[in-house]
Short mmCIF file of C-alpha atoms in Angstrom, two decimals:
data_model
loop_
_atom_site.label_atom_id
_atom_site.label_comp_id
_atom_site.label_asym_id
_atom_site.label_seq_id
_atom_site.Cartn_x
_atom_site.Cartn_y
_atom_site.Cartn_z
CA MET C 641 -13.70 4.96 74.84
CA ASN C 642 -15.30 7.03 72.10
CA LEU C 643 -11.90 8.41 71.14
CA LEU C 644 -10.46 4.89 70.87
CA PHE C 645 -13.41 3.88 68.71
CA LYS C 646 -12.80 6.84 66.42
CA TYR C 647 -9.12 5.90 66.13
CA LYS C 648 -10.13 2.35 65.19
CA LYS C 649 -12.51 3.63 62.51
CA VAL C 650 -9.80 5.88 61.09
CA ALA C 651 -7.30 3.04 61.20
CA ILE C 652 -9.70 0.66 59.46
CA PHE C 653 -10.45 3.32 56.86
CA LEU C 654 -6.78 3.98 56.22
CA LEU C 655 -6.01 0.27 56.09
CA SER C 656 -8.87 -0.28 53.66
CA LEU C 657 -7.69 2.63 51.54
CA LEU C 658 -4.15 1.23 51.49
CA LEU C 659 -5.50 -2.18 50.50
CA ILE C 660 -7.55 -0.65 47.71
CA ILE C 661 -4.55 1.34 46.50
CA PHE C 662 -2.37 -1.76 46.66
CA TRP C 663 -4.99 -3.83 44.85
CA GLY C 664 -5.48 -1.14 42.22
CA ALA C 665 -1.77 -0.65 41.64
CA THR C 666 -1.21 -4.41 41.42
CA ARG C 667 -4.07 -4.93 39.00
CA LEU C 668 -3.09 -1.96 36.83
CA ALA C 669 0.48 -3.23 36.62
CA SER C 670 -0.67 -6.75 35.73
CA PRO C 671 -1.19 -7.94 32.14
CA LEU C 672 -4.55 -9.03 30.79
CA GLY C 673 -3.09 -12.48 30.26
CA ASP C 674 0.15 -14.32 29.82
CA LYS C 675 -0.34 -15.89 26.39
CA GLY C 676 -1.74 -15.23 22.96
CA GLN C 677 -1.03 -12.77 20.18
CA THR C 678 -2.13 -9.19 19.63
CA GLN C 679 -5.90 -8.89 19.30
CA THR C 680 -8.17 -6.18 17.95
CA LEU C 681 -10.47 -4.32 20.32
CA THR C 682 -13.25 -2.49 18.50
CA ILE C 683 -14.97 0.28 20.43
CA ALA C 684 -18.20 1.28 18.76
CA LYS C 685 -19.55 4.81 18.81
CA GLY C 686 -21.25 5.51 22.15
CA ALA C 687 -19.82 2.42 23.89
CA GLY C 688 -19.52 2.99 27.65
CA ALA C 689 -16.96 1.88 30.22
CA SER C 690 -18.93 -1.25 31.08
CA THR C 691 -19.00 -2.42 27.46
CA VAL C 692 -15.27 -1.84 27.03
CA ALA C 693 -14.62 -3.61 30.35
CA GLU C 694 -16.58 -6.66 29.19
CA GLN C 695 -14.59 -6.80 25.95
CA LEU C 696 -11.27 -6.55 27.76
CA ALA C 697 -12.32 -9.17 30.31
CA LYS C 698 -13.18 -11.53 27.47
CA MET C 699 -9.71 -10.93 26.00
CA SER C 700 -8.21 -11.63 29.42
CA ARG C 701 -9.96 -15.00 29.69
CA ALA C 702 -8.96 -15.91 26.12
CA SER C 703 -5.31 -15.16 26.90
CA GLY C 704 -5.15 -17.07 30.17
CA GLY C 705 -5.80 -14.11 32.49
CA SER C 706 -8.34 -13.54 35.23
CA VAL C 707 -9.04 -9.79 35.13
CA THR C 708 -12.79 -9.29 35.48
CA ALA C 709 -15.04 -6.70 33.88
CA PHE C 710 -15.90 -5.36 37.36
CA GLU C 711 -12.24 -4.80 38.14
CA ILE C 712 -11.56 -3.10 34.81
CA GLU C 713 -14.58 -0.82 35.08
CA THR C 714 -13.79 0.05 38.70
CA LEU C 715 -10.19 0.89 37.89
CA SER C 716 -11.30 2.93 34.89
CA LEU C 717 -13.55 4.99 37.14
CA LEU C 718 -10.96 5.36 39.92
CA THR C 719 -8.28 6.53 37.49
CA GLY C 720 -10.57 8.90 35.61
CA ARG C 721 -10.25 7.14 32.25
CA SER C 722 -13.79 5.87 31.79
CA ASN C 723 -15.08 8.99 30.07
CA ASP C 724 -12.17 9.26 27.65
CA TYR C 725 -12.55 6.10 25.59
CA LYS C 726 -12.57 6.87 21.89
CA MET C 727 -14.22 4.79 19.19
CA GLY C 728 -12.09 2.82 16.76
CA ASP C 729 -9.99 -0.31 16.42
CA TYR C 730 -7.12 -0.87 18.87
CA ASP C 731 -4.28 -3.37 18.72
CA ILE C 732 -4.21 -4.97 22.18
CA ASN C 733 -1.27 -7.05 23.35
CA PRO C 734 -2.65 -9.19 26.21
CA LYS C 735 0.79 -9.30 27.80
CA ALA C 736 0.80 -5.51 28.23
CA SER C 737 -0.22 -4.01 31.56
CA LEU C 738 -3.84 -3.10 32.09
CA SER C 739 -2.73 0.47 32.82
CA SER C 740 -1.00 0.84 29.45
CA ILE C 741 -3.99 -0.67 27.66
CA LEU C 742 -6.42 1.74 29.33
CA ASP C 743 -4.07 4.63 28.53
CA LYS C 744 -3.95 3.60 24.86
CA ILE C 745 -7.74 3.61 24.63
CA ALA C 746 -8.05 6.90 26.52
CA ARG C 747 -5.49 8.55 24.22
CA GLY C 748 -7.26 7.22 21.14
CA GLU C 749 -4.24 5.34 19.77
CA ILE C 750 -6.36 3.70 17.10
CA ALA C 751 -4.70 0.93 15.10
CA PRO C 752 -4.23 2.18 11.52
CA LEU C 753 -5.85 0.17 8.78
CA LYS C 754 -3.75 -0.75 5.77
CA ILE C 755 -4.27 -0.85 2.05
CA ARG C 756 -1.93 -2.17 -0.63
CA ILE C 757 -1.54 -0.40 -3.98
CA ALA C 758 0.24 -2.88 -6.20
CA GLU C 759 2.95 -2.41 -8.78
CA GLY C 760 1.65 -2.47 -12.32
CA ALA C 761 -1.87 -1.41 -11.29
CA THR C 762 -4.02 0.90 -13.40
CA TRP C 763 -6.29 3.56 -11.91
CA ALA C 764 -9.28 1.32 -12.61
CA GLN C 765 -7.66 -1.47 -10.59
CA ILE C 766 -6.68 0.89 -7.77
CA LYS C 767 -10.29 2.10 -7.54
CA SER C 768 -11.46 -1.48 -7.05
CA VAL C 769 -9.00 -1.93 -4.17
CA LEU C 770 -10.03 1.36 -2.56
CA LEU C 771 -13.70 0.45 -2.83
CA LYS C 772 -13.15 -2.55 -0.56
CA ALA C 773 -11.49 -0.41 2.12
CA ASP C 774 -13.36 1.27 4.99
CA MET C 775 -12.90 4.74 3.52
CA GLN C 776 -14.87 7.71 2.37
CA HIS C 777 -15.19 6.83 -1.31
CA ASP C 778 -14.74 10.27 -2.85
CA ALA C 779 -12.60 9.16 -5.81
CA GLN C 780 -14.70 6.39 -7.29
CA GLU C 781 -16.38 8.56 -9.91
CA LEU C 782 -13.16 10.26 -11.03
CA ASP C 783 -11.35 9.39 -14.24
CA VAL C 784 -7.59 9.84 -14.61
CA LYS C 785 -7.94 13.43 -15.82
CA GLN C 786 -10.30 14.45 -13.02
CA LEU C 787 -8.12 12.75 -10.43
CA ALA C 788 -5.10 14.69 -11.67
CA THR C 789 -7.01 17.91 -11.07
CA VAL C 790 -8.21 16.86 -7.61
CA LEU C 791 -4.68 15.81 -6.57
CA LYS C 792 -3.27 19.03 -8.07
CA LEU C 793 -0.80 17.16 -10.24
CA ASP C 794 1.22 18.92 -12.94
CA THR C 795 0.21 16.24 -15.45
CA ALA C 796 -2.98 15.88 -17.46
CA SER C 797 -3.49 12.31 -16.26
CA ALA C 798 -3.09 10.66 -12.85
CA GLU C 799 -2.38 7.25 -14.40
CA GLY C 800 0.85 5.92 -12.96
CA MET C 801 1.21 8.93 -10.65
CA ILE C 802 0.37 6.91 -7.51
CA PHE C 803 3.36 5.27 -5.84
CA PRO C 804 2.73 1.54 -5.28
CA ASP C 805 3.13 0.69 -1.60
CA THR C 806 1.24 -0.26 1.56
CA TYR C 807 -0.51 2.73 3.12
CA GLN C 808 -2.00 3.21 6.55
CA TYR C 809 -5.30 5.01 6.89
CA ARG C 810 -7.92 5.71 9.51
CA ARG C 811 -11.44 4.37 9.25
CA GLY C 812 -13.53 6.78 7.20
CA GLU C 813 -10.54 8.66 5.77
CA ALA C 814 -11.09 10.02 2.26
CA GLU C 815 -9.66 8.06 -0.65
CA THR C 816 -8.26 11.26 -2.11
CA ALA C 817 -6.30 11.91 1.11
CA VAL C 818 -4.50 8.57 0.79
CA LEU C 819 -3.97 9.07 -2.94
CA SER C 820 -2.55 12.53 -2.32
CA ARG C 821 0.05 11.07 0.05
CA ALA C 822 0.91 8.38 -2.50
CA ALA C 823 1.28 10.97 -5.28
CA GLN C 824 3.56 13.13 -3.14
CA ILE C 825 5.77 10.14 -2.35
CA LEU C 826 6.06 9.31 -6.05
CA HIS C 827 6.92 12.92 -6.92
CA SER C 828 9.67 13.02 -4.30
CA ARG C 829 11.21 9.65 -5.15
CA LEU C 830 10.98 10.08 -8.91
CA ASN C 831 12.69 13.47 -8.84
CA ALA C 832 15.42 12.18 -6.53
CA ALA C 833 16.07 9.25 -8.88
CA TRP C 834 15.97 11.55 -11.92
CA ASP C 835 18.77 13.68 -10.47
CA LYS C 836 21.01 10.59 -10.39
CA ARG C 837 20.08 9.22 -13.83
CA ALA C 838 22.58 7.81 -16.29
CA GLU C 839 23.81 9.97 -19.13
CA GLY C 840 22.49 9.82 -22.68
CA LEU C 841 18.95 8.71 -21.92
CA PRO C 842 16.22 9.52 -24.48
CA TYR C 843 13.93 11.22 -21.95
CA LYS C 844 13.33 14.94 -21.66
CA THR C 845 11.49 14.85 -18.33
CA PRO C 846 11.01 12.66 -15.24
CA TYR C 847 7.47 12.03 -16.49
CA GLU C 848 8.79 10.39 -19.66
CA ALA C 849 11.08 8.23 -17.53
CA LEU C 850 8.08 7.25 -15.40
CA THR C 851 6.16 6.32 -18.54
CA MET C 852 9.02 4.06 -19.56
CA ALA C 853 9.16 2.60 -16.05
CA SER C 854 5.48 1.67 -16.25
CA ILE C 855 6.15 -0.25 -19.46
CA ILE C 856 9.12 -2.01 -17.88
CA GLU C 857 6.91 -2.91 -14.91
CA LYS C 858 4.34 -4.58 -17.15
CA GLU C 859 6.90 -6.27 -19.40
CA THR C 860 9.21 -7.76 -16.76
CA GLY C 861 8.51 -11.31 -15.66
CA ALA C 862 11.71 -11.78 -13.65
CA ALA C 863 13.12 -9.00 -11.47
CA GLU C 864 16.66 -9.61 -12.67
CA ASP C 865 15.57 -8.82 -16.25
CA ARG C 866 14.43 -5.24 -15.56
CA ALA C 867 17.65 -3.52 -16.62
CA MET C 868 17.82 -5.55 -19.85
CA VAL C 869 14.15 -4.89 -20.67
CA ALA C 870 14.90 -1.21 -20.09
CA ALA C 871 17.89 -1.47 -22.44
CA VAL C 872 15.70 -2.91 -25.20
CA PHE C 873 13.24 -0.03 -25.10
CA VAL C 874 15.85 2.67 -24.58
CA ASN C 875 17.81 1.32 -27.55
CA ARG C 876 14.66 1.29 -29.68
CA LEU C 877 13.99 4.93 -28.87
CA LYS C 878 17.55 5.81 -29.82
CA VAL C 879 17.57 3.94 -33.19
CA PRO C 880 14.76 5.20 -33.63
CA MET C 881 12.43 2.24 -33.71
CA ARG C 882 8.87 1.81 -32.48
CA LEU C 883 8.60 0.31 -29.02
CA GLN C 884 6.09 -2.35 -30.15
CA THR C 885 5.08 -3.38 -26.64
CA ASP C 886 1.82 -5.21 -26.02
CA PRO C 887 0.91 -3.72 -22.61
CA THR C 888 0.54 -0.25 -24.12
CA VAL C 889 -1.81 -1.61 -26.78
CA ILE C 890 -3.87 -3.37 -24.12
CA TYR C 891 -4.05 -0.17 -22.08
CA GLY C 892 -5.27 1.70 -25.15
CA ILE C 893 -8.04 -0.84 -25.69
CA GLY C 894 -9.16 -0.28 -22.13
CA ALA C 895 -12.21 -1.98 -20.66
CA ASP C 896 -13.02 -3.57 -24.02
CA PHE C 897 -9.96 -5.83 -23.85
CA ASN C 898 -11.13 -9.45 -23.48
CA GLY C 899 -7.79 -10.99 -22.58
CA ASN C 900 -6.90 -12.03 -26.13
CA LEU C 901 -4.62 -9.65 -28.02
CA THR C 902 -5.18 -10.08 -31.76
CA LYS C 903 -3.36 -9.00 -34.91
CA ALA C 904 -6.24 -6.60 -35.55
CA ASP C 905 -5.63 -5.03 -32.13
CA LEU C 906 -1.99 -4.46 -32.99
CA GLN C 907 -3.02 -2.74 -36.23
CA THR C 908 -5.75 -0.56 -34.69
CA ASP C 909 -4.31 2.88 -34.09
CA THR C 910 -4.72 4.50 -30.66
CA PRO C 911 -2.48 7.01 -28.85
CA PHE C 912 -1.16 4.06 -26.82
CA ASN C 913 -0.53 1.64 -29.69
CA THR C 914 3.26 1.56 -29.85
CA TYR C 915 3.07 -0.61 -32.96
CA THR C 916 1.48 2.27 -34.90
CA GLN C 917 2.82 5.27 -32.94
CA ASP C 918 6.39 6.47 -32.60
CA GLY C 919 8.04 7.05 -29.25
CA LEU C 920 6.57 6.72 -25.78
CA PRO C 921 2.83 6.61 -25.13
CA PRO C 922 1.32 9.89 -23.86
CA THR C 923 1.08 8.75 -20.23
CA PRO C 924 2.24 5.92 -17.99
CA ILE C 925 0.09 2.82 -18.33
CA ALA C 926 0.26 1.66 -14.69
CA THR C 927 2.03 2.19 -11.40
CA ALA C 928 5.77 1.57 -11.44
CA SER C 929 7.95 0.28 -8.62
CA MET C 930 11.19 2.00 -7.67
CA ALA C 931 12.99 -0.98 -9.20
CA SER C 932 11.39 -0.24 -12.57
CA ILE C 933 12.04 3.49 -12.22
CA GLU C 934 15.69 2.77 -11.46
CA ALA C 935 15.86 0.44 -14.46
CA ALA C 936 14.42 3.12 -16.73
CA LEU C 937 17.05 5.57 -15.47
CA HIS C 938 19.89 3.05 -15.41
CA PRO C 939 19.34 0.53 -18.23
CA ALA C 940 21.83 -2.24 -18.82
CA ASP C 941 24.83 -1.38 -20.97
CA SER C 942 23.77 -3.54 -23.89
CA LYS C 943 22.86 -3.26 -27.57
CA VAL C 944 19.85 -5.58 -27.31
CA LEU C 945 16.77 -4.66 -29.33
CA TYR C 946 14.54 -7.70 -28.87
CA PHE C 947 13.37 -10.11 -26.21
CA VAL C 948 11.10 -13.12 -25.98
CA ALA C 949 9.57 -14.92 -23.02
CA ARG C 950 11.25 -18.23 -22.19
CA GLY C 951 8.14 -19.58 -20.49
CA ASP C 952 9.58 -19.59 -16.99
CA GLY C 953 9.09 -15.89 -16.28
CA SER C 954 12.49 -14.86 -17.64
CA SER C 955 13.32 -13.52 -21.09
CA GLU C 956 15.82 -14.21 -23.87
CA PHE C 957 17.43 -11.03 -25.24
CA SER C 958 18.85 -10.52 -28.72
CA GLU C 959 20.73 -7.79 -30.59
CA THR C 960 19.65 -8.77 -34.11
CA LEU C 961 16.40 -9.79 -35.73
CA SER C 962 17.86 -13.12 -36.90
CA GLU C 963 18.90 -13.97 -33.32
CA HIS C 964 15.48 -12.96 -32.12
CA ASN C 965 13.69 -15.13 -34.67
CA ALA C 966 15.78 -18.10 -33.58
CA ALA C 967 14.87 -17.42 -29.94
CA VAL C 968 11.18 -17.18 -30.84
CA LYS C 969 11.41 -20.55 -32.60
CA LYS C 970 13.14 -22.07 -29.57
CA TYR C 971 10.95 -20.71 -26.79
CA GLN C 972 7.59 -20.08 -28.40
CA LEU C 973 6.67 -23.50 -29.72
CA ASN C 974 3.04 -22.92 -28.76
CA PRO C 975 0.93 -19.73 -29.04
CA VAL C 976 1.08 -17.58 -25.90
CA LYS C 977 -0.93 -14.63 -24.78
CA LYS C 978 2.09 -12.35 -24.69
CA SER C 979 3.63 -11.97 -28.13
CA ALA C 980 7.35 -11.88 -28.76
CA GLN C 981 8.90 -8.48 -28.51
#
């Protein structure tokens, strides 16, 4: 009788164990829910398994599921994951299995944050963007010369040496780490483009081509005009003729520029005033897209020397001053902020 009782206890235990295993396997293979889009799970520093379980259970309810915090915490303990959760933000797809979600958290597959460095942005503007990001702000006090030293660039200034793109970063990552990656990307892409440049260009180095590209970036209102804008400035360098481009003057004025470019500004000599200085400015004036870099290295086959804004974002190009004056009369009936080129 006692032996039969023992067999029953063992059988009940084994049956219970099988049921638990079946339940656990079923729950782990099940999704949090069956609807909804990817959500962000934020695990704070020191958060325990119970806190994470509550957050996931809330996501489950919001996405039409029924997984409870008790179930999640129990399965975390049974599978040995509960002590491995790492702080950070995680992208959670509610339709993914609970097992894969717990694995992601245990492995620390933190969702990267993103930051956008725009085309045509100056270092001052990039700093403002970086300041809003959840980073270690170790570049905010650096000017363009100091940044060049920190990033170990072979140029005296870091202006324009950051490739404009969207970059992923981890919470608390140093600004200089992201900027270093961006500078390396620019170096690689610029040199590759330089090797395939057109013949007869008036640049001695890739850096000069980048400087031209930054001007093209700031002067182009319509993407399809880039190659023609490039042709204007390349032709002026070849004549030779001063570039006479407003964005360089504005850059030279710096923080004192109030948004209104005056005749006095155009006559005030600075290293960046291409109305008073010959050739290219000493450094790029902003970030340049690959499209502008390609335009600088492959300008349109044209003899144009002038262009004027039409008012719709595009430009009218001319080979002679008389043609240009006629275009100015046609398209610039009212004063505009950007002067005719």
